[in-house]
mmCIF file with all atom_site columns, C-alpha atoms in Angstrom:
data_model
loop_
_atom_site.group_PDB
_atom_site.id
_atom_site.type_symbol
_atom_site.label_atom_id
_atom_site.label_alt_id
_atom_site.label_comp_id
_atom_site.label_asym_id
_atom_site.label_entity_id
_atom_site.label_seq_id
_atom_site.pdbx_PDB_ins_code
_atom_site.Cartn_x
_atom_site.Cartn_y
_atom_site.Cartn_z
_atom_site.occupancy
_atom_site.B_iso_or_equiv
_atom_site.pdbx_formal_charge
_atom_site.auth_seq_id
_atom_site.auth_comp_id
_atom_site.auth_asym_id
_atom_site.auth_atom_id
_atom_site.pdbx_PDB_model_num
ATOM 1   C CA . UNK U 1 1   ? -15.633 -7.722  25.309  1.00 0.00 ? 1   UNK U CA 1
ATOM 2   C CA . UNK U 1 2   ? -13.773 -11.008 25.177  1.00 0.00 ? 2   UNK U CA 1
ATOM 3   C CA . UNK U 1 3   ? -10.073 -10.700 26.009  1.00 0.00 ? 3   UNK U CA 1
ATOM 4   C CA . UNK U 1 4   ? -7.902  -12.039 23.213  1.00 0.00 ? 4   UNK U CA 1
ATOM 5   C CA . UNK U 1 5   ? -4.352  -13.258 23.807  1.00 0.00 ? 5   UNK U CA 1
ATOM 6   C CA . UNK U 1 6   ? -1.543  -10.968 22.780  1.00 0.00 ? 6   UNK U CA 1
ATOM 7   C CA . UNK U 1 7   ? 0.881   -12.366 20.258  1.00 0.00 ? 7   UNK U CA 1
ATOM 8   C CA . UNK U 1 8   ? 4.562   -11.538 20.254  1.00 0.00 ? 8   UNK U CA 1
ATOM 9   C CA . UNK U 1 9   ? 5.398   -8.872  17.714  1.00 0.00 ? 9   UNK U CA 1
ATOM 10  C CA . UNK U 1 10  ? 8.775   -8.160  16.196  1.00 0.00 ? 10  UNK U CA 1
ATOM 11  C CA . UNK U 1 11  ? 9.894   -4.549  16.255  1.00 0.00 ? 11  UNK U CA 1
ATOM 12  C CA . UNK U 1 12  ? 10.809  -3.106  12.880  1.00 0.00 ? 12  UNK U CA 1
ATOM 13  C CA . UNK U 1 13  ? 13.088  -0.125  12.434  1.00 0.00 ? 13  UNK U CA 1
ATOM 14  C CA . UNK U 1 14  ? 11.839  0.800   8.970   1.00 0.00 ? 14  UNK U CA 1
ATOM 15  C CA . UNK U 1 15  ? 9.258   0.017   6.312   1.00 0.00 ? 15  UNK U CA 1
ATOM 16  C CA . UNK U 1 16  ? 11.533  -2.382  4.407   1.00 0.00 ? 16  UNK U CA 1
ATOM 17  C CA . UNK U 1 17  ? 11.922  -4.529  7.541   1.00 0.00 ? 17  UNK U CA 1
ATOM 18  C CA . UNK U 1 18  ? 8.152   -4.480  8.031   1.00 0.00 ? 18  UNK U CA 1
ATOM 19  C CA . UNK U 1 19  ? 7.472   -5.533  4.451   1.00 0.00 ? 19  UNK U CA 1
ATOM 20  C CA . UNK U 1 20  ? 10.038  -8.344  4.820   1.00 0.00 ? 20  UNK U CA 1
ATOM 21  C CA . UNK U 1 21  ? 8.272   -9.445  7.995   1.00 0.00 ? 21  UNK U CA 1
ATOM 22  C CA . UNK U 1 22  ? 5.002   -9.772  6.068   1.00 0.00 ? 22  UNK U CA 1
ATOM 23  C CA . UNK U 1 23  ? 6.556   -12.432 3.821   1.00 0.00 ? 23  UNK U CA 1
ATOM 24  C CA . UNK U 1 24  ? 5.837   -15.025 6.501   1.00 0.00 ? 24  UNK U CA 1
ATOM 25  C CA . UNK U 1 25  ? 2.138   -14.610 5.673   1.00 0.00 ? 25  UNK U CA 1
ATOM 26  C CA . UNK U 1 26  ? 2.721   -15.005 1.923   1.00 0.00 ? 26  UNK U CA 1
ATOM 27  C CA . UNK U 1 27  ? -0.219  -17.314 1.194   1.00 0.00 ? 27  UNK U CA 1
ATOM 28  C CA . UNK U 1 28  ? -2.695  -15.573 3.510   1.00 0.00 ? 28  UNK U CA 1
ATOM 29  C CA . UNK U 1 29  ? -5.143  -12.998 2.189   1.00 0.00 ? 29  UNK U CA 1
ATOM 30  C CA . UNK U 1 30  ? -3.885  -9.444  2.644   1.00 0.00 ? 30  UNK U CA 1
ATOM 31  C CA . UNK U 1 31  ? -6.605  -7.388  0.950   1.00 0.00 ? 31  UNK U CA 1
ATOM 32  C CA . UNK U 1 32  ? -10.116 -8.042  -0.333  1.00 0.00 ? 32  UNK U CA 1
ATOM 33  C CA . UNK U 1 33  ? -12.129 -5.412  -2.174  1.00 0.00 ? 33  UNK U CA 1
ATOM 34  C CA . UNK U 1 34  ? -15.154 -5.181  -4.423  1.00 0.00 ? 34  UNK U CA 1
ATOM 35  C CA . UNK U 1 35  ? -15.106 -3.263  -7.683  1.00 0.00 ? 35  UNK U CA 1
ATOM 36  C CA . UNK U 1 36  ? -17.918 -1.124  -9.107  1.00 0.00 ? 36  UNK U CA 1
ATOM 37  C CA . UNK U 1 37  ? -19.587 -4.234  -10.495 1.00 0.00 ? 37  UNK U CA 1
ATOM 38  C CA . UNK U 1 38  ? -19.615 -5.912  -7.054  1.00 0.00 ? 38  UNK U CA 1
ATOM 39  C CA . UNK U 1 39  ? -16.941 -8.356  -8.211  1.00 0.00 ? 39  UNK U CA 1
ATOM 40  C CA . UNK U 1 40  ? -14.652 -9.504  -5.414  1.00 0.00 ? 40  UNK U CA 1
ATOM 41  C CA . UNK U 1 41  ? -10.898 -9.164  -5.803  1.00 0.00 ? 41  UNK U CA 1
ATOM 42  C CA . UNK U 1 42  ? -8.459  -10.582 -3.288  1.00 0.00 ? 42  UNK U CA 1
ATOM 43  C CA . UNK U 1 43  ? -4.686  -10.491 -3.042  1.00 0.00 ? 43  UNK U CA 1
ATOM 44  C CA . UNK U 1 44  ? -2.369  -12.574 -0.912  1.00 0.00 ? 44  UNK U CA 1
ATOM 45  C CA . UNK U 1 45  ? 0.521   -10.971 0.930   1.00 0.00 ? 45  UNK U CA 1
ATOM 46  C CA . UNK U 1 46  ? 2.878   -12.463 -1.664  1.00 0.00 ? 46  UNK U CA 1
ATOM 47  C CA . UNK U 1 47  ? 0.936   -10.924 -4.552  1.00 0.00 ? 47  UNK U CA 1
ATOM 48  C CA . UNK U 1 48  ? 0.730   -7.557  -2.806  1.00 0.00 ? 48  UNK U CA 1
ATOM 49  C CA . UNK U 1 49  ? 4.414   -7.557  -1.810  1.00 0.00 ? 49  UNK U CA 1
ATOM 50  C CA . UNK U 1 50  ? 5.447   -8.505  -5.358  1.00 0.00 ? 50  UNK U CA 1
ATOM 51  C CA . UNK U 1 51  ? 3.420   -5.583  -6.747  1.00 0.00 ? 51  UNK U CA 1
ATOM 52  C CA . UNK U 1 52  ? 4.873   -3.194  -4.161  1.00 0.00 ? 52  UNK U CA 1
ATOM 53  C CA . UNK U 1 53  ? 8.404   -4.345  -5.005  1.00 0.00 ? 53  UNK U CA 1
ATOM 54  C CA . UNK U 1 54  ? 7.829   -4.029  -8.764  1.00 0.00 ? 54  UNK U CA 1
ATOM 55  C CA . UNK U 1 55  ? 6.481   -0.503  -8.349  1.00 0.00 ? 55  UNK U CA 1
ATOM 56  C CA . UNK U 1 56  ? 9.329   0.374   -5.936  1.00 0.00 ? 56  UNK U CA 1
ATOM 57  C CA . UNK U 1 57  ? 11.983  -0.805  -8.411  1.00 0.00 ? 57  UNK U CA 1
ATOM 58  C CA . UNK U 1 58  ? 10.380  1.215   -11.225 1.00 0.00 ? 58  UNK U CA 1
ATOM 59  C CA . UNK U 1 59  ? 10.271  4.310   -9.039  1.00 0.00 ? 59  UNK U CA 1
ATOM 60  C CA . UNK U 1 60  ? 13.950  3.885   -8.146  1.00 0.00 ? 60  UNK U CA 1
ATOM 61  C CA . UNK U 1 61  ? 14.845  3.420   -11.826 1.00 0.00 ? 61  UNK U CA 1
ATOM 62  C CA . UNK U 1 62  ? 12.986  6.656   -12.564 1.00 0.00 ? 62  UNK U CA 1
ATOM 63  C CA . UNK U 1 63  ? 15.017  8.511   -9.926  1.00 0.00 ? 63  UNK U CA 1
ATOM 64  C CA . UNK U 1 64  ? 12.281  8.874   -7.302  1.00 0.00 ? 64  UNK U CA 1
ATOM 65  C CA . UNK U 1 65  ? 14.563  8.253   -4.305  1.00 0.00 ? 65  UNK U CA 1
ATOM 66  C CA . UNK U 1 66  ? 14.209  11.195  -1.942  1.00 0.00 ? 66  UNK U CA 1
ATOM 67  C CA . UNK U 1 67  ? 11.578  12.841  -4.140  1.00 0.00 ? 67  UNK U CA 1
ATOM 68  C CA . UNK U 1 68  ? 7.984   13.860  -3.501  1.00 0.00 ? 68  UNK U CA 1
ATOM 69  C CA . UNK U 1 69  ? 5.569   11.737  -5.521  1.00 0.00 ? 69  UNK U CA 1
ATOM 70  C CA . UNK U 1 70  ? 1.876   12.629  -5.771  1.00 0.00 ? 70  UNK U CA 1
ATOM 71  C CA . UNK U 1 71  ? -0.873  10.035  -5.678  1.00 0.00 ? 71  UNK U CA 1
ATOM 72  C CA . UNK U 1 72  ? -3.951  11.508  -7.326  1.00 0.00 ? 72  UNK U CA 1
ATOM 73  C CA . UNK U 1 73  ? -6.566  8.828   -6.914  1.00 0.00 ? 73  UNK U CA 1
ATOM 74  C CA . UNK U 1 74  ? -9.504  7.675   -4.899  1.00 0.00 ? 74  UNK U CA 1
ATOM 75  C CA . UNK U 1 75  ? -8.780  5.182   -2.156  1.00 0.00 ? 75  UNK U CA 1
ATOM 76  C CA . UNK U 1 76  ? -8.197  1.727   -3.605  1.00 0.00 ? 76  UNK U CA 1
ATOM 77  C CA . UNK U 1 77  ? -5.974  -1.322  -3.437  1.00 0.00 ? 77  UNK U CA 1
ATOM 78  C CA . UNK U 1 78  ? -3.748  0.239   -6.093  1.00 0.00 ? 78  UNK U CA 1
ATOM 79  C CA . UNK U 1 79  ? -3.470  3.424   -4.022  1.00 0.00 ? 79  UNK U CA 1
ATOM 80  C CA . UNK U 1 80  ? -2.187  1.301   -1.118  1.00 0.00 ? 80  UNK U CA 1
ATOM 81  C CA . UNK U 1 81  ? 0.389   -0.421  -3.343  1.00 0.00 ? 81  UNK U CA 1
ATOM 82  C CA . UNK U 1 82  ? 1.587   2.944   -4.686  1.00 0.00 ? 82  UNK U CA 1
ATOM 83  C CA . UNK U 1 83  ? 1.795   4.517   -1.234  1.00 0.00 ? 83  UNK U CA 1
ATOM 84  C CA . UNK U 1 84  ? 3.865   1.646   0.173   1.00 0.00 ? 84  UNK U CA 1
ATOM 85  C CA . UNK U 1 85  ? 6.081   1.495   -2.938  1.00 0.00 ? 85  UNK U CA 1
ATOM 86  C CA . UNK U 1 86  ? 6.820   5.228   -2.833  1.00 0.00 ? 86  UNK U CA 1
ATOM 87  C CA . UNK U 1 87  ? 7.661   5.032   0.858   1.00 0.00 ? 87  UNK U CA 1
ATOM 88  C CA . UNK U 1 88  ? 9.791   1.893   0.397   1.00 0.00 ? 88  UNK U CA 1
ATOM 89  C CA . UNK U 1 89  ? 11.673  3.647   -2.433  1.00 0.00 ? 89  UNK U CA 1
ATOM 90  C CA . UNK U 1 90  ? 12.687  6.415   -0.044  1.00 0.00 ? 90  UNK U CA 1
ATOM 91  C CA . UNK U 1 91  ? 10.250  8.918   -1.478  1.00 0.00 ? 91  UNK U CA 1
ATOM 92  C CA . UNK U 1 92  ? 7.542   10.975  0.152   1.00 0.00 ? 92  UNK U CA 1
ATOM 93  C CA . UNK U 1 93  ? 4.002   10.167  -0.916  1.00 0.00 ? 93  UNK U CA 1
ATOM 94  C CA . UNK U 1 94  ? 1.839   13.245  -1.381  1.00 0.00 ? 94  UNK U CA 1
ATOM 95  C CA . UNK U 1 95  ? -1.764  12.106  -1.114  1.00 0.00 ? 95  UNK U CA 1
ATOM 96  C CA . UNK U 1 96  ? -4.038  14.358  -3.137  1.00 0.00 ? 96  UNK U CA 1
ATOM 97  C CA . UNK U 1 97  ? -7.746  14.357  -2.362  1.00 0.00 ? 97  UNK U CA 1
ATOM 98  C CA . UNK U 1 98  ? -9.461  14.069  -5.738  1.00 0.00 ? 98  UNK U CA 1
ATOM 99  C CA . UNK U 1 99  ? -12.543 15.789  -4.326  1.00 0.00 ? 99  UNK U CA 1
ATOM 100 C CA . UNK U 1 100 ? -10.601 19.079  -4.140  1.00 0.00 ? 100 UNK U CA 1
ATOM 101 C CA . UNK U 1 101 ? -11.248 21.687  -6.825  1.00 0.00 ? 101 UNK U CA 1
ATOM 102 C CA . UNK U 1 102 ? -8.780  21.693  -9.743  1.00 0.00 ? 102 UNK U CA 1
ATOM 103 C CA . UNK U 1 103 ? -7.351  25.053  -8.666  1.00 0.00 ? 103 UNK U CA 1
ATOM 104 C CA . UNK U 1 104 ? -6.466  23.740  -5.206  1.00 0.00 ? 104 UNK U CA 1
ATOM 105 C CA . UNK U 1 105 ? -4.787  20.682  -6.696  1.00 0.00 ? 105 UNK U CA 1
ATOM 106 C CA . UNK U 1 106 ? -2.787  22.848  -9.159  1.00 0.00 ? 106 UNK U CA 1
ATOM 107 C CA . UNK U 1 107 ? -1.502  24.965  -6.257  1.00 0.00 ? 107 UNK U CA 1
ATOM 108 C CA . UNK U 1 108 ? -0.054  21.915  -4.535  1.00 0.00 ? 108 UNK U CA 1
#
């Protein structure tokens, strides 16, 4: 395996600092995915961070700070945005596996 150089990394004390750090990559591609029709979708760090911040602000306005918020979804780009927004809003993301039977999900 070819050795790659290590790049200096800034330590972050919390998620908000980490998300702020990502702003330096604003025009670079953050996520690429393909939908069910094999259509490619890509988002820059700026687009992703703007969506995270919008979702975070809405969660805070709804009183989600310090609350448990369930994400009932399959893995997707939108799941990632929700997870990071909930965490950045001071909430706890509860990730629910949609493959579980309804009864198990109701008991959560």
